[in-house]
Short mmCIF file of C-alpha atoms in Angstrom, two decimals:
data_model
loop_
_atom_site.label_atom_id
_atom_site.label_comp_id
_atom_site.label_asym_id
_atom_site.label_seq_id
_atom_site.Cartn_x
_atom_site.Cartn_y
_atom_site.Cartn_z
CA MET A 1 -28.28 21.86 6.80
CA ASN A 2 -29.37 20.28 3.55
CA LEU A 3 -30.86 16.80 3.28
CA LEU A 4 -27.62 15.13 2.22
CA LEU A 5 -25.64 16.46 5.16
CA ALA A 6 -28.39 15.29 7.51
CA GLU A 7 -28.20 11.82 5.96
CA VAL A 8 -24.41 11.87 6.24
CA ALA A 9 -24.77 12.52 9.97
CA GLN A 10 -27.03 9.50 10.31
CA ALA A 11 -24.70 7.37 8.20
CA THR A 12 -21.76 8.41 10.36
CA GLN A 13 -23.53 7.11 13.45
CA ARG A 14 -24.40 3.84 11.76
CA LEU A 15 -20.81 3.31 10.64
CA ALA A 16 -19.49 4.17 14.10
CA ASP A 17 -21.85 1.66 15.68
CA ALA A 18 -20.56 -0.96 13.22
CA GLY A 19 -16.95 -0.35 14.35
CA VAL A 20 -15.75 1.40 11.19
CA PRO A 21 -12.51 3.18 12.16
CA SER A 22 -13.19 6.50 10.37
CA PRO A 23 -17.01 6.77 10.21
CA ARG A 24 -17.32 10.47 9.35
CA THR A 25 -14.71 10.38 6.60
CA ASP A 26 -16.22 7.25 5.07
CA ALA A 27 -19.78 8.58 5.25
CA GLU A 28 -18.68 11.71 3.43
CA GLU A 29 -16.61 9.79 0.85
CA LEU A 30 -19.60 7.59 0.05
CA ALA A 31 -21.88 10.60 -0.27
CA ALA A 32 -19.44 12.30 -2.61
CA PHE A 33 -19.05 9.14 -4.67
CA VAL A 34 -22.79 8.58 -5.12
CA HIS A 35 -23.56 12.20 -5.92
CA GLY A 36 -20.55 12.86 -8.15
CA VAL A 37 -19.10 15.74 -6.13
CA LYS A 38 -16.06 16.35 -3.93
CA ARG A 39 -16.32 15.92 -0.16
CA GLY A 40 -16.11 19.67 0.31
CA GLU A 41 -19.07 20.18 -2.03
CA LEU A 42 -21.68 18.04 -0.25
CA HIS A 43 -23.48 21.15 0.98
CA THR A 44 -24.12 22.16 -2.64
CA VAL A 45 -26.24 19.06 -3.43
CA LYS A 46 -29.89 20.07 -3.68
CA ASP A 47 -32.41 18.16 -1.59
CA SER A 48 -34.20 17.19 -4.80
CA ASP A 49 -30.95 15.63 -6.09
CA PHE A 50 -30.48 13.30 -3.09
CA ASP A 51 -29.78 9.80 -4.39
CA ALA A 52 -31.20 6.93 -2.33
CA ARG A 53 -28.33 4.72 -3.50
CA TYR A 54 -26.43 6.41 -0.69
CA TRP A 55 -28.10 4.08 1.79
CA GLU A 56 -27.17 1.04 -0.30
CA VAL A 57 -23.48 1.88 -0.21
CA THR A 58 -23.69 2.85 3.46
CA ALA A 59 -25.11 -0.60 4.24
CA ARG A 60 -22.21 -2.23 2.39
CA ARG A 61 -19.68 -0.20 4.38
CA GLU A 62 -21.61 -0.96 7.57
CA ALA A 63 -21.02 -4.64 6.79
CA ARG A 64 -17.27 -3.76 6.69
CA GLU A 65 -16.80 -3.99 2.95
CA PRO A 66 -13.80 -1.75 2.24
CA LEU A 67 -14.62 1.81 1.25
CA GLN A 68 -12.21 1.46 -1.69
CA HIS A 69 -14.05 -1.58 -3.04
CA ILE A 70 -17.30 0.34 -3.01
CA THR A 71 -15.93 3.43 -4.75
CA GLY A 72 -13.41 1.52 -6.86
CA ARG A 73 -10.66 3.97 -6.02
CA ALA A 74 -7.89 4.41 -3.48
CA TYR A 75 -5.79 7.45 -2.85
CA PHE A 76 -2.04 7.12 -2.26
CA ARG A 77 0.17 10.19 -1.99
CA TYR A 78 -0.60 12.10 -5.22
CA LEU A 79 -2.19 9.14 -6.98
CA GLU A 80 -5.76 7.95 -7.50
CA LEU A 81 -5.67 4.19 -8.09
CA GLN A 82 -8.26 1.70 -9.26
CA VAL A 83 -8.77 -1.14 -6.82
CA GLY A 84 -11.22 -3.94 -6.13
CA PRO A 85 -11.52 -7.63 -5.32
CA GLY A 86 -8.25 -9.48 -5.85
CA VAL A 87 -5.81 -6.70 -5.05
CA PHE A 88 -4.45 -5.37 -1.76
CA VAL A 89 -5.80 -1.91 -0.95
CA PRO A 90 -2.87 0.47 -0.26
CA ARG A 91 -2.80 1.92 3.27
CA PRO A 92 -1.79 5.41 4.47
CA GLU A 93 0.98 3.87 6.60
CA THR A 94 2.86 2.90 3.45
CA GLU A 95 3.10 6.54 2.38
CA SER A 96 5.80 7.15 5.03
CA VAL A 97 7.73 4.16 3.63
CA VAL A 98 7.68 5.75 0.17
CA GLU A 99 8.63 9.13 1.61
CA TRP A 100 11.77 7.66 3.14
CA ALA A 101 12.61 5.86 -0.13
CA ILE A 102 12.23 9.06 -2.15
CA ASP A 103 14.59 10.93 0.18
CA ALA A 104 17.10 8.05 0.06
CA VAL A 105 17.13 7.95 -3.74
CA ARG A 106 17.52 11.72 -4.05
CA ALA A 107 20.45 11.62 -1.61
CA MET A 108 22.28 9.07 -3.77
CA ASP A 109 23.13 11.66 -6.43
CA VAL A 110 22.51 9.10 -9.19
CA VAL A 111 21.35 10.60 -12.50
CA GLU A 112 18.87 7.86 -13.39
CA PRO A 113 18.37 5.72 -10.29
CA ARG A 114 17.10 2.20 -10.87
CA ILE A 115 14.34 1.09 -8.45
CA VAL A 116 12.66 -2.29 -7.98
CA ASP A 117 9.30 -2.74 -6.26
CA LEU A 118 8.74 -6.32 -5.11
CA CYS A 119 5.11 -7.50 -4.51
CA THR A 120 3.73 -4.37 -6.20
CA GLY A 121 0.01 -5.19 -5.83
CA SER A 122 -1.98 -2.18 -7.08
CA GLY A 123 1.27 -0.54 -8.20
CA ALA A 124 0.97 2.23 -5.62
CA ILE A 125 4.62 2.24 -4.53
CA ALA A 126 6.13 1.91 -8.00
CA LEU A 127 3.87 4.58 -9.49
CA ALA A 128 4.52 7.01 -6.65
CA LEU A 129 8.27 6.62 -7.04
CA ALA A 130 8.09 7.01 -10.81
CA GLN A 131 6.01 10.15 -10.38
CA GLU A 132 8.08 11.75 -7.63
CA VAL A 133 11.55 10.78 -8.81
CA PRO A 134 11.17 11.89 -12.43
CA ARG A 135 14.36 10.39 -13.93
CA SER A 136 14.12 7.08 -12.12
CA ARG A 137 13.85 3.75 -13.90
CA VAL A 138 11.23 1.81 -11.99
CA HIS A 139 10.58 -1.95 -12.28
CA ALA A 140 7.79 -3.83 -10.50
CA VAL A 141 6.78 -7.46 -10.09
CA GLU A 142 3.52 -9.11 -8.96
CA LEU A 143 2.72 -12.81 -8.74
CA SER A 144 -1.10 -12.83 -8.57
CA GLU A 145 -3.01 -12.73 -11.85
CA ASP A 146 -6.05 -11.36 -9.98
CA ALA A 147 -4.01 -8.48 -8.63
CA LEU A 148 -2.39 -7.86 -11.99
CA VAL A 149 -5.80 -7.02 -13.49
CA TRP A 150 -5.71 -3.88 -11.33
CA THR A 151 -1.96 -3.29 -11.60
CA ARG A 152 -2.12 -3.16 -15.39
CA ARG A 153 -5.02 -0.69 -15.28
CA ASN A 154 -3.13 1.59 -12.92
CA MET A 155 0.15 1.37 -14.82
CA GLU A 156 -1.31 1.90 -18.28
CA GLY A 157 0.57 4.78 -19.87
CA SER A 158 3.15 4.92 -17.08
CA ARG A 159 6.86 4.30 -17.52
CA VAL A 160 7.02 1.54 -14.91
CA GLU A 161 8.20 -1.80 -16.27
CA LEU A 162 5.79 -4.42 -14.90
CA ARG A 163 6.41 -8.16 -14.87
CA GLN A 164 4.44 -11.11 -13.56
CA GLY A 165 6.50 -13.42 -11.42
CA ASN A 166 7.81 -14.53 -8.04
CA ALA A 167 9.46 -11.74 -6.07
CA LEU A 168 12.13 -14.16 -4.84
CA THR A 169 13.43 -14.88 -8.32
CA ALA A 170 12.47 -11.70 -10.14
CA PHE A 171 14.70 -9.58 -12.39
CA PRO A 172 17.81 -11.78 -12.75
CA ASP A 173 18.83 -9.46 -15.56
CA LEU A 174 19.17 -6.60 -13.05
CA ASP A 175 21.47 -8.38 -10.56
CA GLY A 176 23.92 -5.88 -9.04
CA GLN A 177 22.46 -2.91 -10.93
CA VAL A 178 19.68 -1.64 -8.66
CA ASP A 179 19.99 1.45 -6.44
CA LEU A 180 16.92 0.85 -4.28
CA VAL A 181 14.73 -2.21 -3.59
CA ILE A 182 11.41 -1.54 -1.88
CA SER A 183 8.60 -3.86 -0.81
CA ASN A 184 5.38 -3.96 1.13
CA PRO A 185 5.21 -7.75 1.39
CA PRO A 186 2.76 -9.94 3.33
CA TYR A 187 3.84 -9.89 6.96
CA ILE A 188 0.91 -10.89 9.18
CA PRO A 189 1.54 -14.04 11.29
CA LEU A 190 -0.89 -16.86 10.57
CA THR A 191 -1.60 -16.97 14.32
CA GLU A 192 -3.03 -13.42 14.14
CA TRP A 193 -5.77 -14.22 11.64
CA GLU A 194 -8.68 -13.65 14.01
CA TYR A 195 -7.37 -10.23 15.06
CA VAL A 196 -7.11 -8.79 11.56
CA ALA A 197 -9.64 -6.06 10.68
CA PRO A 198 -12.59 -7.45 8.67
CA GLU A 199 -11.82 -5.12 5.75
CA ALA A 200 -8.43 -6.83 5.30
CA ARG A 201 -9.18 -10.36 6.48
CA ASP A 202 -12.35 -10.81 4.44
CA TYR A 203 -11.52 -8.78 1.33
CA ASP A 204 -7.79 -8.39 0.76
CA PRO A 205 -6.14 -11.41 -0.93
CA GLN A 206 -4.66 -13.84 1.58
CA LEU A 207 -1.47 -13.95 -0.51
CA ALA A 208 -0.89 -10.28 0.32
CA LEU A 209 -1.50 -10.65 4.05
CA PHE A 210 -0.01 -13.74 5.67
CA SER A 211 3.53 -15.09 5.68
CA GLY A 212 4.22 -17.97 8.03
CA GLU A 213 3.93 -18.46 11.77
CA ASP A 214 5.75 -15.23 12.68
CA GLY A 215 4.85 -13.28 9.53
CA LEU A 216 8.46 -12.94 8.42
CA ASP A 217 8.86 -15.85 5.99
CA LEU A 218 8.74 -13.78 2.83
CA ILE A 219 10.83 -10.96 4.26
CA ARG A 220 13.58 -13.51 4.96
CA GLY A 221 13.45 -14.52 1.32
CA LEU A 222 13.34 -10.93 0.09
CA GLU A 223 16.53 -10.21 2.02
CA ARG A 224 18.40 -12.52 -0.40
CA THR A 225 16.58 -11.08 -3.41
CA ALA A 226 17.46 -7.52 -2.41
CA HIS A 227 21.10 -8.45 -1.83
CA ARG A 228 21.23 -10.06 -5.29
CA LEU A 229 19.68 -7.08 -7.03
CA LEU A 230 21.40 -4.17 -5.30
CA ARG A 231 24.71 -2.64 -6.27
CA PRO A 232 27.18 -2.19 -3.41
CA GLY A 233 25.92 0.81 -1.40
CA GLY A 234 22.36 0.30 -2.63
CA VAL A 235 19.46 0.42 -0.17
CA VAL A 236 16.54 -1.87 0.71
CA VAL A 237 13.29 -0.67 2.30
CA VAL A 238 10.78 -3.20 3.66
CA GLU A 239 7.48 -2.51 5.41
CA HIS A 240 6.50 -4.64 8.37
CA ALA A 241 3.89 -4.80 11.16
CA ASP A 242 4.26 -2.41 14.07
CA THR A 243 4.56 -5.45 16.36
CA GLN A 244 7.65 -6.60 14.43
CA GLY A 245 9.75 -3.55 15.28
CA GLY A 246 13.25 -4.67 16.14
CA GLN A 247 12.91 -8.07 14.50
CA VAL A 248 13.27 -7.19 10.83
CA PRO A 249 16.58 -5.27 10.99
CA TRP A 250 18.18 -8.44 12.42
CA ILE A 251 17.30 -10.22 9.15
CA PHE A 252 19.57 -7.77 7.35
CA ALA A 253 22.64 -8.75 9.35
CA GLU A 254 26.22 -7.69 8.79
CA ASP A 255 27.34 -11.29 8.27
CA ARG A 256 24.89 -11.50 5.37
CA GLY A 257 26.40 -8.50 3.60
CA TRP A 258 24.47 -5.56 5.07
CA THR A 259 25.22 -2.43 7.02
CA ASP A 260 23.22 0.37 8.69
CA ALA A 261 20.17 -1.83 9.33
CA ALA A 262 17.52 0.16 11.20
CA ASP A 263 13.83 0.49 11.95
CA HIS A 264 11.73 3.59 11.26
CA PRO A 265 8.38 4.84 12.60
CA ASP A 266 5.24 5.66 10.62
CA LEU A 267 3.14 8.82 10.98
CA ASN A 268 1.70 7.41 14.22
CA ASN A 269 5.23 6.87 15.59
CA ARG A 270 4.90 3.09 15.47
CA PRO A 271 7.73 0.98 13.99
CA ARG A 272 6.66 0.44 10.38
CA PHE A 273 9.60 -0.31 8.09
CA ALA A 274 13.19 -1.43 8.08
CA THR A 275 16.05 -0.28 5.91
CA ALA A 276 19.56 -1.52 5.24
CA ARG A 277 22.45 -0.79 2.91
CA LYS A 278 24.34 -3.41 0.90
CA ALA A 279 27.86 -3.45 2.21
CA LEU A 280 30.71 -2.26 0.05
CA PRO A 281 33.28 -4.89 -0.99
#
């Protein structure tokens, strides 16, 4: 075992003791970041090339600063995104939301499907859809100027149309023309603040986390936005907390112009997102 791998083992223990959920992965990611190699290449780093900055970044992660803030990058499906203070760090759970959306759009048999991403944050969802549904026309909106610093960096050179604005009033020019509306909105109840992981509670923007006493305030508003934007037969996909399974589909009720409302599990088989179809006239 070379020096770096020995230090990674020590760092793993430190991170585990600090309550970091994935200590080994994070210790290796930090080592790869500091030494400019891939995780699978850590064994190739010579002992003489060991960089003591590794212990500086390990201490930051030990204090529960997000790994992605330290490295400045987040991975989402096939994307590498730039992230940092002011923008919500995309989570692996959202990848299953996007997977469902991609399948739904492909099943529509629309030549150039139009997609809207509400509360885009880093741009992860919009960029993934633009990449994996090649002929799609993707539009995204974000309210926070702090988040938009990162969104614009990530979307530079992409074909996603980005706007700054309120998700509830966004894209009036697209009313009735959209095939799929997707969103990972804030959905944590204000009463759950103390139970939120430090990485999110202390570093993610509050605007991207909390939404009223039951966490569903913005989703209730987005239901109207989605209905306004979608063509008849179009689909909405909204992420929610695993504790809100069963609640969100009721927001997309038949008497409000929806059909086929349902919940879906994430990769850990926990209820993670709701979908519904705009009813035909």
